[in-house]
PDB file of C-alpha atoms in Angstrom:
ATOM      1  CA  ASP A   1      74.655 145.032  85.940  1.00 82.00           C
ATOM      2  CA  SER A   2      78.352 144.428  86.699  1.00 85.00           C
ATOM      3  CA  GLY A   3      78.285 140.727  85.827  1.00 92.00           C
ATOM      4  CA  VAL A   4      79.244 139.739  89.372  1.00 96.00           C
ATOM      5  CA  THR A   5      76.573 137.711  91.131  1.00 96.00           C
ATOM      6  CA  GLN A   6      76.149 137.127  94.835  1.00 97.00           C
ATOM      7  CA  THR A   7      73.803 134.834  96.703  1.00 97.00           C
ATOM      8  CA  PRO A   8      71.834 135.070  98.811  1.00 97.00           C
ATOM      9  CA  LYS A   9      70.679 138.660  98.675  1.00 96.00           C
ATOM     10  CA  HIS A  10      69.541 138.669 102.291  1.00 97.00           C
ATOM     11  CA  LEU A  11      70.397 136.407 105.177  1.00 97.00           C
ATOM     12  CA  ILE A  12      68.974 136.495 108.685  1.00 97.00           C
ATOM     13  CA  THR A  13      70.487 134.212 111.283  1.00 97.00           C
ATOM     14  CA  ALA A  14      71.103 133.925 115.004  1.00 97.00           C
ATOM     15  CA  THR A  15      74.219 134.534 117.054  1.00 98.00           C
ATOM     16  CA  GLY A  16      76.579 131.576 117.166  1.00 97.00           C
ATOM     17  CA  GLN A  17      75.518 130.275 113.775  1.00 98.00           C
ATOM     18  CA  ARG A  18      77.580 129.773 110.624  1.00 98.00           C
ATOM     19  CA  VAL A  19      76.723 131.035 107.145  1.00 98.00           C
ATOM     20  CA  THR A  20      78.227 130.828 103.668  1.00 98.00           C
ATOM     21  CA  LEU A  21      78.082 133.639 101.154  1.00 98.00           C
ATOM     22  CA  ARG A  22      78.662 132.869  97.521  1.00 98.00           C
ATOM     23  CA  CYS A  23      80.119 134.954  94.720  1.00 98.00           C
ATOM     24  CA  SER A  24      80.490 134.315  90.993  1.00 98.00           C
ATOM     25  CA  PRO A  25      82.917 136.689  89.291  1.00 97.00           C
ATOM     26  CA  ARG A  26      82.488 138.218  85.858  1.00 95.00           C
ATOM     27  CA  SER A  27      83.214 135.833  83.037  1.00 94.00           C
ATOM     28  CA  GLY A  28      86.987 135.754  82.487  1.00 91.00           C
ATOM     29  CA  ASP A  29      87.933 137.449  85.757  1.00 93.00           C
ATOM     30  CA  LEU A  30      90.522 135.545  87.781  1.00 93.00           C
ATOM     31  CA  SER A  31      90.625 137.650  90.927  1.00 93.00           C
ATOM     32  CA  VAL A  32      87.945 137.880  93.594  1.00 95.00           C
ATOM     33  CA  TYR A  33      87.788 140.271  96.529  1.00 95.00           C
ATOM     34  CA  TRP A  34      85.555 140.369  99.595  1.00 97.00           C
ATOM     35  CA  TYR A  35      84.600 143.580 101.383  1.00 97.00           C
ATOM     36  CA  GLN A  36      82.475 144.306 104.428  1.00 97.00           C
ATOM     37  CA  GLN A  37      80.344 147.433 104.685  1.00 94.00           C
ATOM     38  CA  SER A  38      79.062 148.319 108.138  1.00 92.00           C
ATOM     39  CA  LEU A  39      77.815 151.529 109.688  1.00 86.00           C
ATOM     40  CA  ASP A  40      80.637 151.830 112.192  1.00 86.00           C
ATOM     41  CA  GLN A  41      83.576 150.481 110.139  1.00 86.00           C
ATOM     42  CA  GLY A  42      82.644 151.688 106.679  1.00 90.00           C
ATOM     43  CA  LEU A  43      83.865 149.689 103.677  1.00 93.00           C
ATOM     44  CA  GLN A  44      86.709 147.374 104.608  1.00 94.00           C
ATOM     45  CA  PHE A  45      88.730 144.939 102.544  1.00 93.00           C
ATOM     46  CA  LEU A  46      88.627 141.405 103.889  1.00 96.00           C
ATOM     47  CA  ILE A  47      90.497 139.113 101.528  1.00 95.00           C
ATOM     48  CA  GLN A  48      91.575 138.601  97.903  1.00 93.00           C
ATOM     49  CA  TYR A  49      91.945 135.434  95.879  1.00 94.00           C
ATOM     50  CA  TYR A  50      93.615 135.075  92.536  1.00 92.00           C
ATOM     51  CA  ASN A  51      93.096 131.960  90.434  1.00 92.00           C
ATOM     52  CA  GLY A  52      92.396 129.848  93.498  1.00 94.00           C
ATOM     53  CA  GLU A  53      95.135 131.166  95.740  1.00 93.00           C
ATOM     54  CA  GLU A  54      94.953 133.688  98.547  1.00 93.00           C
ATOM     55  CA  ARG A  55      96.698 136.888  97.428  1.00 90.00           C
ATOM     56  CA  ALA A  56      96.092 139.442 100.154  1.00 88.00           C
ATOM     57  CA  LYS A  57      94.459 139.606 103.531  1.00 90.00           C
ATOM     58  CA  GLY A  58      92.886 142.598 105.215  1.00 90.00           C
ATOM     59  CA  ASN A  59      90.929 143.005 108.421  1.00 84.00           C
ATOM     60  CA  ILE A  60      89.388 139.556 108.296  1.00 93.00           C
ATOM     61  CA  LEU A  61      88.495 137.952 111.611  1.00 94.00           C
ATOM     62  CA  GLU A  62      89.745 134.468 112.445  1.00 96.00           C
ATOM     63  CA  ARG A  63      86.112 133.333 112.567  1.00 97.00           C
ATOM     64  CA  PHE A  64      85.852 134.180 108.882  1.00 97.00           C
ATOM     65  CA  SER A  65      87.396 132.203 106.050  1.00 97.00           C
ATOM     66  CA  ALA A  66      87.165 132.175 102.293  1.00 97.00           C
ATOM     67  CA  GLN A  67      88.173 130.123  99.319  1.00 97.00           C
ATOM     68  CA  GLN A  68      88.116 130.289  95.555  1.00 97.00           C
ATOM     69  CA  PHE A  69      87.195 127.138  93.667  1.00 97.00           C
ATOM     70  CA  PRO A  70      88.538 125.800  90.339  1.00 96.00           C
ATOM     71  CA  ASP A  71      85.538 127.288  88.504  1.00 95.00           C
ATOM     72  CA  LEU A  72      86.628 130.629  90.067  1.00 96.00           C
ATOM     73  CA  HIS A  73      83.552 131.190  92.188  1.00 97.00           C
ATOM     74  CA  SER A  74      84.293 132.107  95.770  1.00 98.00           C
ATOM     75  CA  GLU A  75      82.679 131.499  99.124  1.00 98.00           C
ATOM     76  CA  LEU A  76      83.015 133.488 102.329  1.00 98.00           C
ATOM     77  CA  ASN A  77      82.334 131.489 105.469  1.00 98.00           C
ATOM     78  CA  LEU A  78      81.365 133.312 108.642  1.00 98.00           C
ATOM     79  CA  SER A  79      81.155 131.308 111.846  1.00 97.00           C
ATOM     80  CA  SER A  80      80.320 131.875 115.513  1.00 97.00           C
ATOM     81  CA  LEU A  81      78.365 134.884 114.364  1.00 98.00           C
ATOM     82  CA  GLU A  82      78.020 137.911 116.597  1.00 97.00           C
ATOM     83  CA  LEU A  83      75.622 140.841 116.430  1.00 96.00           C
ATOM     84  CA  GLY A  84      78.478 143.015 115.217  1.00 95.00           C
ATOM     85  CA  ASP A  85      78.894 140.874 112.104  1.00 96.00           C
ATOM     86  CA  SER A  86      75.666 142.303 110.727  1.00 97.00           C
ATOM     87  CA  ALA A  87      76.716 144.113 107.571  1.00 97.00           C
ATOM     88  CA  LEU A  88      76.628 144.185 103.795  1.00 96.00           C
ATOM     89  CA  TYR A  89      79.195 141.853 102.298  1.00 97.00           C
ATOM     90  CA  PHE A  90      80.361 142.701  98.805  1.00 97.00           C
ATOM     91  CA  CYS A  91      82.263 140.590  96.365  1.00 97.00           C
ATOM     92  CA  ALA A  92      84.239 142.190  93.554  1.00 96.00           C
ATOM     93  CA  SER A  93      86.213 140.749  90.681  1.00 95.00           C
ATOM     94  CA  SER A  94      88.915 141.902  88.301  1.00 92.00           C
ATOM     95  CA  VAL A  95      90.619 140.446  85.279  1.00 88.00           C
ATOM     96  CA  GLU A  96      93.966 140.004  86.951  1.00 77.00           C
ATOM     97  CA  SER A  97      95.500 140.788  90.308  1.00 69.00           C
ATOM     98  CA  GLY A  98      97.321 143.852  89.089  1.00 69.00           C
ATOM     99  CA  ASN A  99      96.170 147.394  88.632  1.00 65.00           C
ATOM    100  CA  TYR A 100      92.808 146.539  87.141  1.00 76.00           C
ATOM    101  CA  GLU A 101      89.328 147.809  87.816  1.00 85.00           C
ATOM    102  CA  GLN A 102      87.243 145.956  90.319  1.00 91.00           C
ATOM    103  CA  TYR A 103      83.600 145.278  89.526  1.00 93.00           C
ATOM    104  CA  PHE A 104      81.272 144.869  92.467  1.00 95.00           C
ATOM    105  CA  GLY A 105      78.342 142.548  92.983  1.00 95.00           C
ATOM    106  CA  PRO A 106      75.049 143.684  94.532  1.00 94.00           C
ATOM    107  CA  GLY A 107      76.052 142.432  97.988  1.00 95.00           C
ATOM    108  CA  THR A 108      74.617 140.100 100.603  1.00 97.00           C
ATOM    109  CA  ARG A 109      72.953 141.750 103.567  1.00 96.00           C
ATOM    110  CA  LEU A 110      73.600 139.717 106.690  1.00 98.00           C
ATOM    111  CA  THR A 111      71.519 140.337 109.792  1.00 97.00           C
ATOM    112  CA  VAL A 112      72.521 138.548 112.975  1.00 97.00           C
ATOM    113  CA  THR A 113      69.824 138.508 115.663  1.00 96.00           C
TER     114      THR A 113
ATOM    115  CA  GLY B   1      99.103 152.468 106.265  1.00 82.00           C
ATOM    116  CA  ASP B   2      97.050 153.693 103.363  1.00 87.00           C
ATOM    117  CA  SER B   3      94.074 155.880 104.108  1.00 93.00           C
ATOM    118  CA  VAL B   4      91.455 157.979 102.336  1.00 96.00           C
ATOM    119  CA  THR B   5      89.657 160.927 103.870  1.00 96.00           C
ATOM    120  CA  GLN B   6      86.598 162.460 102.283  1.00 95.00           C
ATOM    121  CA  MET B   7      84.204 165.115 103.387  1.00 89.00           C
ATOM    122  CA  GLU B   8      81.344 163.978 105.535  1.00 86.00           C
ATOM    123  CA  GLY B   9      77.835 164.364 104.321  1.00 86.00           C
ATOM    124  CA  PRO B  10      75.113 164.646 103.781  1.00 94.00           C
ATOM    125  CA  VAL B  11      75.502 167.181 101.043  1.00 96.00           C
ATOM    126  CA  THR B  12      72.150 168.614  99.993  1.00 97.00           C
ATOM    127  CA  LEU B  13      71.910 170.493  96.710  1.00 96.00           C
ATOM    128  CA  SER B  14      69.317 171.830  94.354  1.00 97.00           C
ATOM    129  CA  GLU B  15      69.082 170.518  90.824  1.00 97.00           C
ATOM    130  CA  GLU B  16      71.615 172.132  88.436  1.00 96.00           C
ATOM    131  CA  ALA B  17      73.886 173.163  91.310  1.00 97.00           C
ATOM    132  CA  PHE B  18      77.642 172.573  91.277  1.00 97.00           C
ATOM    133  CA  LEU B  19      78.896 169.595  93.261  1.00 97.00           C
ATOM    134  CA  THR B  20      82.319 169.163  94.841  1.00 97.00           C
ATOM    135  CA  ILE B  21      83.294 166.315  97.134  1.00 97.00           C
ATOM    136  CA  ASN B  22      86.761 166.602  98.625  1.00 97.00           C
ATOM    137  CA  CYS B  23      89.024 163.574  98.879  1.00 97.00           C
ATOM    138  CA  THR B  24      92.593 163.353 100.154  1.00 97.00           C
ATOM    139  CA  TYR B  25      94.746 160.280 100.548  1.00 95.00           C
ATOM    140  CA  THR B  26      97.835 158.886 102.212  1.00 94.00           C
ATOM    141  CA  ALA B  27      99.633 156.036 100.489  1.00 89.00           C
ATOM    142  CA  THR B  28     102.996 154.492  99.886  1.00 80.00           C
ATOM    143  CA  GLY B  29     104.041 153.825  96.344  1.00 75.00           C
ATOM    144  CA  TYR B  30     102.050 155.144  93.419  1.00 80.00           C
ATOM    145  CA  PRO B  31      98.367 154.530  93.996  1.00 88.00           C
ATOM    146  CA  SER B  32      95.582 154.538  91.486  1.00 90.00           C
ATOM    147  CA  LEU B  33      92.592 156.588  92.550  1.00 93.00           C
ATOM    148  CA  PHE B  34      88.913 155.875  92.053  1.00 95.00           C
ATOM    149  CA  TRP B  35      85.459 157.255  92.656  1.00 97.00           C
ATOM    150  CA  TYR B  36      82.697 154.719  93.197  1.00 96.00           C
ATOM    151  CA  VAL B  37      78.986 155.489  93.481  1.00 96.00           C
ATOM    152  CA  GLN B  38      76.395 153.522  95.432  1.00 94.00           C
ATOM    153  CA  TYR B  39      72.733 154.110  94.595  1.00 92.00           C
ATOM    154  CA  PRO B  40      70.149 153.159  97.218  1.00 87.00           C
ATOM    155  CA  GLY B  41      69.879 149.413  97.633  1.00 83.00           C
ATOM    156  CA  GLU B  42      72.595 148.670  95.080  1.00 86.00           C
ATOM    157  CA  GLY B  43      76.248 147.691  94.946  1.00 89.00           C
ATOM    158  CA  LEU B  44      79.140 149.949  94.093  1.00 93.00           C
ATOM    159  CA  GLN B  45      79.684 151.151  90.553  1.00 94.00           C
ATOM    160  CA  LEU B  46      82.945 152.524  89.293  1.00 94.00           C
ATOM    161  CA  LEU B  47      82.368 156.146  88.342  1.00 96.00           C
ATOM    162  CA  LEU B  48      85.856 157.184  87.225  1.00 96.00           C
ATOM    163  CA  LYS B  49      89.515 156.529  87.834  1.00 94.00           C
ATOM    164  CA  ALA B  50      92.999 157.992  87.416  1.00 94.00           C
ATOM    165  CA  THR B  51      96.176 155.976  87.493  1.00 89.00           C
ATOM    166  CA  LYS B  52      98.929 158.591  87.625  1.00 89.00           C
ATOM    167  CA  ALA B  53      99.611 162.154  88.657  1.00 91.00           C
ATOM    168  CA  ASP B  54      97.784 164.862  86.654  1.00 94.00           C
ATOM    169  CA  ASP B  55      95.462 162.301  85.058  1.00 94.00           C
ATOM    170  CA  LYS B  56      91.859 163.438  84.845  1.00 97.00           C
ATOM    171  CA  GLY B  57      89.136 160.843  85.126  1.00 96.00           C
ATOM    172  CA  SER B  58      85.717 161.693  83.745  1.00 97.00           C
ATOM    173  CA  ASN B  59      82.366 159.999  83.270  1.00 96.00           C
ATOM    174  CA  LYS B  60      78.705 161.057  83.092  1.00 95.00           C
ATOM    175  CA  GLY B  61      79.630 164.714  83.652  1.00 97.00           C
ATOM    176  CA  PHE B  62      81.746 163.952  86.721  1.00 98.00           C
ATOM    177  CA  GLU B  63      85.443 164.790  86.788  1.00 98.00           C
ATOM    178  CA  ALA B  64      88.369 164.328  89.169  1.00 98.00           C
ATOM    179  CA  THR B  65      92.050 165.159  88.753  1.00 97.00           C
ATOM    180  CA  TYR B  66      94.853 163.223  90.433  1.00 96.00           C
ATOM    181  CA  ARG B  67      96.905 165.856  92.281  1.00 95.00           C
ATOM    182  CA  LYS B  68     100.048 164.312  93.696  1.00 92.00           C
ATOM    183  CA  GLU B  69     101.335 167.562  95.193  1.00 93.00           C
ATOM    184  CA  THR B  70      98.228 167.954  97.350  1.00 95.00           C
ATOM    185  CA  THR B  71      97.462 164.195  97.558  1.00 95.00           C
ATOM    186  CA  SER B  72      93.919 164.928  96.474  1.00 96.00           C
ATOM    187  CA  PHE B  73      91.306 163.603  94.063  1.00 97.00           C
ATOM    188  CA  HIS B  74      88.285 165.874  94.408  1.00 98.00           C
ATOM    189  CA  LEU B  75      85.103 164.945  92.568  1.00 98.00           C
ATOM    190  CA  GLU B  76      83.194 167.648  90.675  1.00 98.00           C
ATOM    191  CA  LYS B  77      80.084 167.929  88.569  1.00 98.00           C
ATOM    192  CA  GLY B  78      78.913 171.135  87.023  1.00 96.00           C
ATOM    193  CA  SER B  79      75.152 170.591  87.099  1.00 95.00           C
ATOM    194  CA  VAL B  80      73.674 167.829  89.232  1.00 97.00           C
ATOM    195  CA  GLN B  81      70.375 166.044  88.662  1.00 97.00           C
ATOM    196  CA  VAL B  82      68.015 164.341  91.067  1.00 96.00           C
ATOM    197  CA  SER B  83      69.281 161.024  89.691  1.00 95.00           C
ATOM    198  CA  ASP B  84      72.766 161.832  91.053  1.00 97.00           C
ATOM    199  CA  SER B  85      71.483 161.317  94.595  1.00 96.00           C
ATOM    200  CA  ALA B  86      73.670 158.545  95.965  1.00 96.00           C
ATOM    201  CA  VAL B  87      76.629 157.818  98.223  1.00 96.00           C
ATOM    202  CA  TYR B  88      80.015 158.549  96.678  1.00 97.00           C
ATOM    203  CA  PHE B  89      83.183 156.762  97.765  1.00 97.00           C
ATOM    204  CA  CYS B  90      86.738 157.803  97.074  1.00 97.00           C
ATOM    205  CA  ALA B  91      89.188 154.891  97.009  1.00 95.00           C
ATOM    206  CA  LEU B  92      92.784 154.046  96.272  1.00 92.00           C
ATOM    207  CA  SER B  93      94.584 150.954  95.124  1.00 88.00           C
ATOM    208  CA  ALA B  94      98.214 150.793  96.113  1.00 75.00           C
ATOM    209  CA  PHE B  95      99.187 148.175  93.623  1.00 65.00           C
ATOM    210  CA  GLY B  96     102.902 147.821  93.355  1.00 53.00           C
ATOM    211  CA  ILE B  97     103.490 146.664  96.875  1.00 51.00           C
ATOM    212  CA  LYS B  98     103.267 142.899  96.666  1.00 51.00           C
ATOM    213  CA  ALA B  99     101.859 142.296 100.122  1.00 49.00           C
ATOM    214  CA  ALA B 100      99.017 144.703  99.430  1.00 51.00           C
ATOM    215  CA  GLY B 101      97.614 142.618  96.596  1.00 63.00           C
ATOM    216  CA  ASN B 102      95.204 144.867  94.805  1.00 76.00           C
ATOM    217  CA  LYS B 103      92.894 145.826  97.635  1.00 85.00           C
ATOM    218  CA  LEU B 104      90.879 149.015  97.559  1.00 91.00           C
ATOM    219  CA  THR B 105      91.062 151.342 100.538  1.00 92.00           C
ATOM    220  CA  PHE B 106      87.885 153.419 100.801  1.00 95.00           C
ATOM    221  CA  GLY B 107      86.970 156.714 102.343  1.00 95.00           C
ATOM    222  CA  GLY B 108      83.945 156.926 104.596  1.00 94.00           C
ATOM    223  CA  GLY B 109      81.552 157.870 101.811  1.00 95.00           C
ATOM    224  CA  THR B 110      79.632 161.090 101.193  1.00 96.00           C
ATOM    225  CA  ARG B 111      75.880 161.023 100.852  1.00 96.00           C
ATOM    226  CA  VAL B 112      74.576 163.451  98.245  1.00 97.00           C
ATOM    227  CA  LEU B 113      70.936 164.431  98.059  1.00 97.00           C
ATOM    228  CA  VAL B 114      69.752 166.475  95.082  1.00 97.00           C
ATOM    229  CA  LYS B 115      66.370 168.141  95.438  1.00 96.00           C
ATOM    230  CA  PRO B 116      64.199 169.166  92.486  1.00 95.00           C
TER     231      PRO B 116
END
């Protein structure tokens, strides 16, 4: 158990809908990362937050957005969902934003039908 | 941009066989290198890491050495067990370039199946 929690574990929704994935980092970790794992794209970095502020952006679609709240939990919002958004979404956290290990949560499996 | 290339699987082995998974990288700056493991139905777990050239990371019988001259970080284990069946990911973190934050860049993953 990494100490990173993600909810829900599974999510099934229809095209065009909007969903919110939630992540709670390990106690004391200030930085949160979101990754997408899909069969065709592999594991891809989406976005990083550090202590409430966006720190780095990867291949995140405009339909996707994220934020980190004062209690340090983070939410990833996915809207206008398409079939191709079906994937495993992982959250990771680290103590700081520097060269520190990232600890991954169990992931949220999103299925868009 | 940064990239990681690792051998495609699946790799099928018998118990107690020697395992090698090749990993090479391209990066600017001085990346840290990692191996993560993903067991079926689970998230990623950090297996080992190395933060500078010639460092050797090791954990649970697995080893990998950071080779700057060949830009490689090959994973090895001398005697695998059935419980080592998983997907292994090589990754790098190019911290030091501000715009990069601390993102991990992953290879495509290598599925390893160990048979009794």
